[in-house]
Coordinates of C-alpha atoms and ligand atoms in Angstrom, one line a residue:
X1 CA 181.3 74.9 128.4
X2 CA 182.0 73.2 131.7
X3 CA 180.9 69.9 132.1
X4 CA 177.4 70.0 133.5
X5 CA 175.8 66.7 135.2
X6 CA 172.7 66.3 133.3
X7 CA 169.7 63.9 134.7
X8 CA 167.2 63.0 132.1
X9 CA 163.7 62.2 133.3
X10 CA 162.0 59.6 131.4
X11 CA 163.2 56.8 129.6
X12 CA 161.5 56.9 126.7
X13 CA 161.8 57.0 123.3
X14 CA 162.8 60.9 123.7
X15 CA 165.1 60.6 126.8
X16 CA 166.6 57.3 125.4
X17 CA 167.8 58.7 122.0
X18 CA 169.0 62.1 123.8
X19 CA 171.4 60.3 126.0
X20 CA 172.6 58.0 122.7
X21 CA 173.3 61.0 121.4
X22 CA 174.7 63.1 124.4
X23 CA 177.4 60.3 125.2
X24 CA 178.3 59.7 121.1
X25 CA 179.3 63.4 121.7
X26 CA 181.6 62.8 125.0
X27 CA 178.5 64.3 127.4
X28 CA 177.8 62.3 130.3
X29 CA 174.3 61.4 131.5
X30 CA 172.0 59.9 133.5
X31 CA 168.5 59.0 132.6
X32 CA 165.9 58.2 135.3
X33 CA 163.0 55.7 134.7
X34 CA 159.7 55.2 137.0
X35 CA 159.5 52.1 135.6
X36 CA 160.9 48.8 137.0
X37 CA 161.3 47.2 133.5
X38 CA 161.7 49.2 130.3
X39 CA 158.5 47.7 128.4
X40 CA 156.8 50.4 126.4
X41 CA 152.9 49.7 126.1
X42 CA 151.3 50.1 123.1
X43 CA 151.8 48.8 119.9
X44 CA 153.9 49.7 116.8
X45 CA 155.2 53.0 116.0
X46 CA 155.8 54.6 112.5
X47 CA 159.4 56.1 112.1
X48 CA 159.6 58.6 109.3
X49 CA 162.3 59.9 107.1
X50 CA 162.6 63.3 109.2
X51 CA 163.4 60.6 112.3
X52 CA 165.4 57.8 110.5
X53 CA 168.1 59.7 108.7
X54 CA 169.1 61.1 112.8
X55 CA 168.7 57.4 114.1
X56 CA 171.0 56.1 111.0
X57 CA 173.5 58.7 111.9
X58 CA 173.7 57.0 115.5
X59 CA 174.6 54.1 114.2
X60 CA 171.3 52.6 114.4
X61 CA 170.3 51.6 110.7
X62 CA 170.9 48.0 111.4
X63 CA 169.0 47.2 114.1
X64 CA 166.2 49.3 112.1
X65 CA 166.4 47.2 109.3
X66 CA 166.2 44.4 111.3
X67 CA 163.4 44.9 113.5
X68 CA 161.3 47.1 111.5
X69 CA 159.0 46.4 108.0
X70 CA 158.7 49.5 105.3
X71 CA 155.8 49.5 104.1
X72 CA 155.1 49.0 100.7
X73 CA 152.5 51.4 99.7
X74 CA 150.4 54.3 101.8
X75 CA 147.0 53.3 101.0
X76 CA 143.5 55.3 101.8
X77 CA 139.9 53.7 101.2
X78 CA 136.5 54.0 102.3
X79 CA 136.0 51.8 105.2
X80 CA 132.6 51.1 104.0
X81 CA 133.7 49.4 100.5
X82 CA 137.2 49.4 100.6
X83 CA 137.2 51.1 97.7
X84 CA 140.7 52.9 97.4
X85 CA 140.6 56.5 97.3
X86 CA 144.5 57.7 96.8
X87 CA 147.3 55.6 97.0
X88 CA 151.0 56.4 97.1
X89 CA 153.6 53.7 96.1
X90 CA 156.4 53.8 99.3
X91 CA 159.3 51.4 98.2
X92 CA 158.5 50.8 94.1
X93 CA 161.5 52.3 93.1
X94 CA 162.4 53.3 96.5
X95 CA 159.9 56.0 96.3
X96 CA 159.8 57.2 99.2
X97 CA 163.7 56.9 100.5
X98 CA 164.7 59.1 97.2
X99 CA 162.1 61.3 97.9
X100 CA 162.8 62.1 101.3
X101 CA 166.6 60.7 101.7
X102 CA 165.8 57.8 104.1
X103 CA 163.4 55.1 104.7
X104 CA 160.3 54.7 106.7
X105 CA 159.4 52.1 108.9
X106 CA 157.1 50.3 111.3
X107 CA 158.2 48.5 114.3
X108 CA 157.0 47.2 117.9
X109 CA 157.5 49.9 120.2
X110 CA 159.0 47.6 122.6
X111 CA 161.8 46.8 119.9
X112 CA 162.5 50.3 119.1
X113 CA 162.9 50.8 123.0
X114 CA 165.3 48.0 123.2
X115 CA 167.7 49.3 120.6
X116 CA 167.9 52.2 122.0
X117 CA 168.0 50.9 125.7
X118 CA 171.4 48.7 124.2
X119 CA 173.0 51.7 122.6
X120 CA 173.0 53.4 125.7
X121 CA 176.2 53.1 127.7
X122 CA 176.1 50.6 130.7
X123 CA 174.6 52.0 133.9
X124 CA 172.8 54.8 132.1
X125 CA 169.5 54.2 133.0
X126 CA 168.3 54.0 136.3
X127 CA 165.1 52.6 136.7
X128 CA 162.5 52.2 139.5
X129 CA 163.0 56.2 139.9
X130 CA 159.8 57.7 139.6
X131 CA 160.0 61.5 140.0
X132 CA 158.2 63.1 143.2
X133 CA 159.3 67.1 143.1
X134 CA 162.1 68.8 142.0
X135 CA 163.8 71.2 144.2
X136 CA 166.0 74.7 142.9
X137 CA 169.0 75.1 144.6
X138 CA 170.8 78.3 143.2
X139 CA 172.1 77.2 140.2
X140 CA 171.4 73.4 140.5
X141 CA 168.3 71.2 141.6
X142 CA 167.6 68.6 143.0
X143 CA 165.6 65.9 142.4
X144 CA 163.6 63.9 144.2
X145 CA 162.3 60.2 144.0
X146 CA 159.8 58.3 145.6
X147 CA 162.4 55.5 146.2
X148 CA 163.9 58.1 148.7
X149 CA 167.1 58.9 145.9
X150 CA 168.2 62.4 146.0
X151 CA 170.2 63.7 143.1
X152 CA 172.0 66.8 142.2
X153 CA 172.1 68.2 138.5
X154 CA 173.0 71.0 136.6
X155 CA 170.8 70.4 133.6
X156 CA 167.2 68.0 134.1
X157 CA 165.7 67.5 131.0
X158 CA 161.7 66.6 131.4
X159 CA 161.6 63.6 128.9
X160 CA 158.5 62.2 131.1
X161 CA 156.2 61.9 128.8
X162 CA 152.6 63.9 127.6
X163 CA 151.5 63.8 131.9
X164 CA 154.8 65.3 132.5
X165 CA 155.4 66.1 136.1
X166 CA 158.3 68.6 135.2
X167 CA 156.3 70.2 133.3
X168 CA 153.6 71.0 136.0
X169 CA 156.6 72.2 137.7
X170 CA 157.4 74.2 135.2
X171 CA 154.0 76.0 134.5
X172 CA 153.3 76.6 138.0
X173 CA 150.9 73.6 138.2
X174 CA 148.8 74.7 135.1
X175 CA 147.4 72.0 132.9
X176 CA 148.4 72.1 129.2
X177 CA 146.8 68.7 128.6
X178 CA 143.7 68.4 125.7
X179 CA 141.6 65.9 125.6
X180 CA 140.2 65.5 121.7
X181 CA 137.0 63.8 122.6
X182 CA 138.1 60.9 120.6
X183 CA 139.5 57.9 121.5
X184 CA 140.5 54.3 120.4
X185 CA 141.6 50.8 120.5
X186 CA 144.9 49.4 119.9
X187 CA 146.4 46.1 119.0
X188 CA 148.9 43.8 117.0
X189 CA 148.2 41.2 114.9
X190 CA 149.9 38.5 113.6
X191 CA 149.8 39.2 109.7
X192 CA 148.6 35.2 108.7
X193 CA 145.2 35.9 111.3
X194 CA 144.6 39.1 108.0
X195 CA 143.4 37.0 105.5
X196 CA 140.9 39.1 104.6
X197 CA 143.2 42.4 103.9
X198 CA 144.3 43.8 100.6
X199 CA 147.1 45.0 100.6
X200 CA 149.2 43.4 104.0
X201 CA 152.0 45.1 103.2
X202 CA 150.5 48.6 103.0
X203 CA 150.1 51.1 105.2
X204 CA 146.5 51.7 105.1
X205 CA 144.2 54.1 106.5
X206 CA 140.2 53.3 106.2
X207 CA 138.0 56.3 106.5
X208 CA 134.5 57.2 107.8
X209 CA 132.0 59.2 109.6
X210 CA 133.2 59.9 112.7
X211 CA 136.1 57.1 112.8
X212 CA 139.1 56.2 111.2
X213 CA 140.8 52.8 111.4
X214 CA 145.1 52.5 110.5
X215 CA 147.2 49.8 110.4
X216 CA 150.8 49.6 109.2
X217 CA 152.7 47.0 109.0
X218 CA 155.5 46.2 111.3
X219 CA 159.3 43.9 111.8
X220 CA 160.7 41.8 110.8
X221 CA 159.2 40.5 107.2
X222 CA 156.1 42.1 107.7
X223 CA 154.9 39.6 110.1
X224 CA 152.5 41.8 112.2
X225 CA 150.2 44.6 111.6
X226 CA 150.1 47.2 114.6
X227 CA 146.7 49.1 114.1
X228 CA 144.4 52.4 115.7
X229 CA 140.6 52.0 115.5
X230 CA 140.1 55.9 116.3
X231 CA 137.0 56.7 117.2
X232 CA 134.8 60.6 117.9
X233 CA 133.8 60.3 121.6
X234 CA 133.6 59.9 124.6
X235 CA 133.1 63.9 124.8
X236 CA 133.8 63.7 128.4
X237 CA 136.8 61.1 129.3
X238 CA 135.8 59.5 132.1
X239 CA 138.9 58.6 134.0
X240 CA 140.6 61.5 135.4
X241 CA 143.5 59.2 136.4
X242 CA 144.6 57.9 133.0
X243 CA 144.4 57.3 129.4
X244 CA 142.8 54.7 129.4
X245 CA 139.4 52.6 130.3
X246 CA 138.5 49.2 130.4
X247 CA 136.6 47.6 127.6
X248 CA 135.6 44.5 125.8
X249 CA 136.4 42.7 122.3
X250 CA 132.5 43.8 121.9
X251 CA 132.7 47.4 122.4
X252 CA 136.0 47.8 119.9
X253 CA 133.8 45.2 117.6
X254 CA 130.3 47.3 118.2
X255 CA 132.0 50.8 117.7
X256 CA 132.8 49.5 113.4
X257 CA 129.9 47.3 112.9
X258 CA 129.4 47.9 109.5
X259 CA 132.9 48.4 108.5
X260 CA 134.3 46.3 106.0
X261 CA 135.0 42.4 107.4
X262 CA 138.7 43.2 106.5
X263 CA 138.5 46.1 109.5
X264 CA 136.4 43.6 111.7
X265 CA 138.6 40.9 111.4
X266 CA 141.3 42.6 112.6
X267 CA 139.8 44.1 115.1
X268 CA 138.1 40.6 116.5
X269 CA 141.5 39.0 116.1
X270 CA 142.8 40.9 119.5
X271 CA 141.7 40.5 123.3
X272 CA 140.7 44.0 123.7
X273 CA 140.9 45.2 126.9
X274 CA 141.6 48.9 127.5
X275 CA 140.2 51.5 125.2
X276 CA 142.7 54.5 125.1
X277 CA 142.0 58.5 125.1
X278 CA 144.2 60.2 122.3
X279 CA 145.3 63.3 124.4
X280 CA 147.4 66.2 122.4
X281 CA 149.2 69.2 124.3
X282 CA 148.0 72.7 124.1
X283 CA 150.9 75.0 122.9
X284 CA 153.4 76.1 126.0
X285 CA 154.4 79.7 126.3
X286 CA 158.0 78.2 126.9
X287 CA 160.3 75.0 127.3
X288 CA 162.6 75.8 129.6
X289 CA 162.7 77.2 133.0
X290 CA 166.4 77.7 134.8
X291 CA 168.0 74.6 133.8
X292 CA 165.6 72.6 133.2
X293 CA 164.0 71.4 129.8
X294 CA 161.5 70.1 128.2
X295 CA 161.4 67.2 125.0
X296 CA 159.2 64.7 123.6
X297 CA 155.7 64.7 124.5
X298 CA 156.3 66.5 127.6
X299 CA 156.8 69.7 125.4
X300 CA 154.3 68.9 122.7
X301 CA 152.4 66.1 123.0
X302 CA 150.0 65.9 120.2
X303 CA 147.4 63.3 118.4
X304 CA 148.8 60.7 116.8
X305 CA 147.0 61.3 113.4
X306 CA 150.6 62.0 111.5
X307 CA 152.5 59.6 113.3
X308 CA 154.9 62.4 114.3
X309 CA 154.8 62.1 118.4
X310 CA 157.9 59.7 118.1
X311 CA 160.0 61.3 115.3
X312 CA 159.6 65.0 116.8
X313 CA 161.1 63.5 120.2
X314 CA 163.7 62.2 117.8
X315 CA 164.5 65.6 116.4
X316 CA 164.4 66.9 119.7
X317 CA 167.0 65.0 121.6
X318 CA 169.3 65.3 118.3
X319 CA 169.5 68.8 118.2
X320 CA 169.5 69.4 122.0
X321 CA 172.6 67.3 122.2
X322 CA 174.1 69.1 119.0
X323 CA 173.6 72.1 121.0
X324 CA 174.7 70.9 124.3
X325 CA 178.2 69.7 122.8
X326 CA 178.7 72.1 119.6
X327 CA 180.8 75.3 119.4
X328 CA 177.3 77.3 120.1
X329 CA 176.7 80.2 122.1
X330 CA 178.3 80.5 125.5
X331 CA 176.1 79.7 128.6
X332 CA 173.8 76.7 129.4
X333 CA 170.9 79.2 129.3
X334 CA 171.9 80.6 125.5
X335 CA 172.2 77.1 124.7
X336 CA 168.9 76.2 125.8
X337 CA 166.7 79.0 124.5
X338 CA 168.4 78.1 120.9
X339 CA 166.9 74.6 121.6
X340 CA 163.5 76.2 122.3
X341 CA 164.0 78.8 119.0
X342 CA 164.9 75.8 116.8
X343 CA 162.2 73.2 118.1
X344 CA 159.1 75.3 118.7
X345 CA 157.8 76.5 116.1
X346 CA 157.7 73.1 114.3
X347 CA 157.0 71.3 116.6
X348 CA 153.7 73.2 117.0
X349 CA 153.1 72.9 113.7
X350 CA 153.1 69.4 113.4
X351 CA 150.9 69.3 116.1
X352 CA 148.1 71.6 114.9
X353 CA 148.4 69.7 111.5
X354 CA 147.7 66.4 113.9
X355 CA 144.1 67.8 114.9
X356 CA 143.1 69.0 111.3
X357 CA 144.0 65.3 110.3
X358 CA 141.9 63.9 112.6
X359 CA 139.0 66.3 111.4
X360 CA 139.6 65.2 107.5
X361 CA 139.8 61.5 108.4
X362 CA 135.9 61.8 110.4
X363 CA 134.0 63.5 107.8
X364 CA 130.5 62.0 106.9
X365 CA 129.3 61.6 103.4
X366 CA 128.7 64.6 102.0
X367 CA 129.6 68.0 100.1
X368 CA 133.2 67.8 102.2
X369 CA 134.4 64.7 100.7
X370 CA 135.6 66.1 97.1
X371 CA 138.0 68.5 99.4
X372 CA 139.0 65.6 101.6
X373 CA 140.2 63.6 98.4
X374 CA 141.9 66.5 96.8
X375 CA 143.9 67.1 99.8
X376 CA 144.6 63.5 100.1
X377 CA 145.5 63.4 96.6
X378 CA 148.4 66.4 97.6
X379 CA 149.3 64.6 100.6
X380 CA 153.2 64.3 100.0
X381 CA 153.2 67.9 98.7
X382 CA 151.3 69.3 101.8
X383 CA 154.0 67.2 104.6
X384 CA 157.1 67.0 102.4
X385 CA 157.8 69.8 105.0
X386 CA 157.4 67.1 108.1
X387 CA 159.5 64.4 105.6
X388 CA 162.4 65.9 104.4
X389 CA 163.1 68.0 107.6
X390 CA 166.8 67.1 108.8
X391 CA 167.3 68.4 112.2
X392 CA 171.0 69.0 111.5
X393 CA 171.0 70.6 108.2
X394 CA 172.7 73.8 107.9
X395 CA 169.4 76.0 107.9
X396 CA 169.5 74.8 111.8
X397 CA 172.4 77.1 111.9
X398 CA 170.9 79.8 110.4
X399 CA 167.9 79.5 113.3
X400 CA 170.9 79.2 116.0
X401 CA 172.5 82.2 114.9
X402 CA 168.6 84.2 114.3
X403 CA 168.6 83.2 118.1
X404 CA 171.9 84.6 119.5
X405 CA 171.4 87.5 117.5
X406 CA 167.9 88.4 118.2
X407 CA 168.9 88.9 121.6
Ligands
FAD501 C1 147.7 55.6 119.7 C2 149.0 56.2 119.5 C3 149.7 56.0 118.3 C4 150.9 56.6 118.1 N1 151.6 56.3 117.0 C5 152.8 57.0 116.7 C6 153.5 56.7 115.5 O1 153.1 55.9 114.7 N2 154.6 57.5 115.3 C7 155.1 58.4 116.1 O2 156.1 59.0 115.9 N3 154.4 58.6 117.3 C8 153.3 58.0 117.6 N4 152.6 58.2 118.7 C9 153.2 59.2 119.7 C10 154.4 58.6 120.4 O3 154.0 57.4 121.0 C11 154.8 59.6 121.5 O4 155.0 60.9 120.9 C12 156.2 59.2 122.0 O5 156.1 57.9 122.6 C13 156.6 60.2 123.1 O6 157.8 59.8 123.6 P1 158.4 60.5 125.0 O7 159.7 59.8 125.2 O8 158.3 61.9 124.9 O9 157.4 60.1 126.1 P2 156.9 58.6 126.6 O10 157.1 57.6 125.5 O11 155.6 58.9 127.2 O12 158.0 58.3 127.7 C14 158.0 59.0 128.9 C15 158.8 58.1 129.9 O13 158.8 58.9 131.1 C16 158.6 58.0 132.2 N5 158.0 58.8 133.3 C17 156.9 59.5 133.4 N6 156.8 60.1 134.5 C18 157.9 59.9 135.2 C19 158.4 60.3 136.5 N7 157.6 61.1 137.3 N8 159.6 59.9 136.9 C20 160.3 59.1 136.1 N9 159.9 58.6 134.9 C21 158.7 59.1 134.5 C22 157.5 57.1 131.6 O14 157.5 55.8 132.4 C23 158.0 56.8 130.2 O15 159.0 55.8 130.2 C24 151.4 57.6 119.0 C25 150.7 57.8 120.2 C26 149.5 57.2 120.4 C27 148.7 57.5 121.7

């Protein structure tokens, strides 16, 4: 295939890891970045096997180790008593890497985003360009920034994120964004400031009526806990603008009175100050249009109940860039609707298994609850499909070729 220029929108966790691995495979890029600083917000991020085995094979599995904790045991209880209601052991034995052929881990977002900021090649990333419009012009577009920069490209990718602008481009302005009338607070906290919580170590979900609260643990040594105090409401969000809303120490503190003190104290130990919308994607007829892509959120932003938002960008940009670089079909266009073939259809599923989550983890006492612990109790047997996914395995192949074929 000729060498296309190819501008990546969005440096985040998506648009970083599909330029690491775009350049390992001799392809050129440049990735654009609103942002004057690359400082993810937010708080820790779970990387699963189906994302860790890809990052290991670009040469990240050091700085993972590094920077991340695994988690010693999954873990879910009544937030009320704590009483534990299924457990799964994660690294006795190394559990969970032989079960699903790499590890899993928890680790600061920001860190994640510097590792893969510093496997980038030098001058890859060009930040303070936020994206204003983009422009067709017969086979290329253009793109157009709000610091006045104009460039040319033969393939944009839309790795901006669940608000994506590219992909309001692409839909003709229609909005595929969902709020799920539930929302939550976020923090990190420094593991000693936990003396209250079985189980540090653990990655623990505590479950209620009409809330959930998850912490993991996350790098290095398992010094801090990153947590989500998920909460049902506000039905309506009330900021059109943004995800989030101010809010007090109180309000977080208020919204689990009751809870276990283990919960509380966690909660009480951070300065809480925004209270966030969890916003999922409603499915897209299509990811590309011409030559431009979508990946990440952008293309299936979802709720973050399985901890999948990061590892499906992860899968994305890997098999995008296999395509992009492999002996595939012909055209940029074949190559592309392979990419959508492969990518959809999971992708989707992972997120409509998000929202059930999010139902299961809210239900009140009642005749539910047997259900809710028997399909906790088959958890690994109900996402070993999510786990032991690799994105490069030979059935890919066998989706590539349903996709040229099909034609
Ligand atoms: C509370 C919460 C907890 C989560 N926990 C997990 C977890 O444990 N594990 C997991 O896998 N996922 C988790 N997720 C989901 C995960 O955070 C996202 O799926 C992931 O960050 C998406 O990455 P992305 O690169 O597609 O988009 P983003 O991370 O949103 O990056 C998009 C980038 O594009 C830039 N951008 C946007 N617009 C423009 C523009 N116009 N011009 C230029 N640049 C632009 C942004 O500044 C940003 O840097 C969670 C999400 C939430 C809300």
């Amino acid at each position: 295939m000729p060498e296309n220029r190819i501008a990546i929108v969005g440096g985040g966790i998506g648009g970083l890891t599909l330029a690491i691995a775009l350049q390992q495979r001799g392809i050129a890029v440049d990735v654009y970045e609103q942002a004057d600083i690359l400082d993810e917000v937010g708080a820790g991020v779970a990387l699963w096997s189906n994302a860790t085995r890809l990052l290991h094979r670009l040469g990240l599995a050091a700085q993972l180790a590094e920077y991340g904790s695994e988690p010693t045991e999954l873990i879910f209880r009544s937030g009320l008593s704590a009483d534990r209601i299924v457990s799964y052991p994660l690294t006795e034995g190394g559990w969970y890497r032989q079960q699903f052929g790499a590890p899993y881990y928890g680790i600061h977002r920001q860190a994640l985003q510097r590792i893969l900021a510093e496997a980038v090649q030098p001058g890859t990333i060009h930040l303070g360009h936020r994206l204003a419009r983009l422009e067709r012009t017969g086979p290329t577009t253009l793109l157009h920034f709000d610091n006045g920069a104009t460039v040319e490209a033969d393939l944009v990718v839309g790795a901006d994120g669940i608000w994506s602008k590219i992909r309001t481009w692409m839909t003709d302005g229609l909005d595929h964004t969902m709020y799920s009338r539930t929302s939550g607070f976020r923090g990190v906290v420094p593991i000693e400031s936990c003396s209250l919580l079985p189980d540090p170590t653990a990655t623990q979900f505590w479950l209620g009526a009409d809330k959930h609260f998850l912490h993991f643990p996350i790098g290095p040594d398992y010094r801090y806990a990153t947590f989500l105090a998920a909460v049902e409401g506000p039905t309506v969000w009330p900021n059109p603008r943004g995800v989030r809303i101010p809010c007090t120490t109180e309000d977080a503190v208020e919204a689990f009175r009751g809870w276990h003190p283990a919960v509380l104290q966690m909660i009480e130990a951070v300065d809480h100050t925004d209270r966030w919308a969890l916003f999922g994607l409603g499915p897209l007829p299509s990811w590309v249009r011409d030559n431009v892509v979508l990946l990440g959120d952008a293309a299936h932003g979802l709720v973050p109940h399985h901890g999948q938002g990061a590892n499906q960008c992860v899968e994305d940009a890997v098999v995008l860039a296999d395509l992009l670089a492999g002996d595939g079909p012909e055209t940029l266009a074949e190559r592309l609707e392979a990419y959508c073939r492969i990518r959809m259809d999971r992708a989707q599923r992972v997120q409509k298994i998000s929202w059930v989550s999010n139902r299961l983890f809210h239900l009140p006492d009642g005749p539910e609850i047997p259900l809710r612990d028997a399909t906790l109790g088959n958890l690994y047997q109900n996402v070993r499909w999510i786990h032991e996914y690799d994105a490069q395995a030979p059935h890919t192949e066998l989706e590539l070729a349903a996709s040229t074929s099909d034609r």
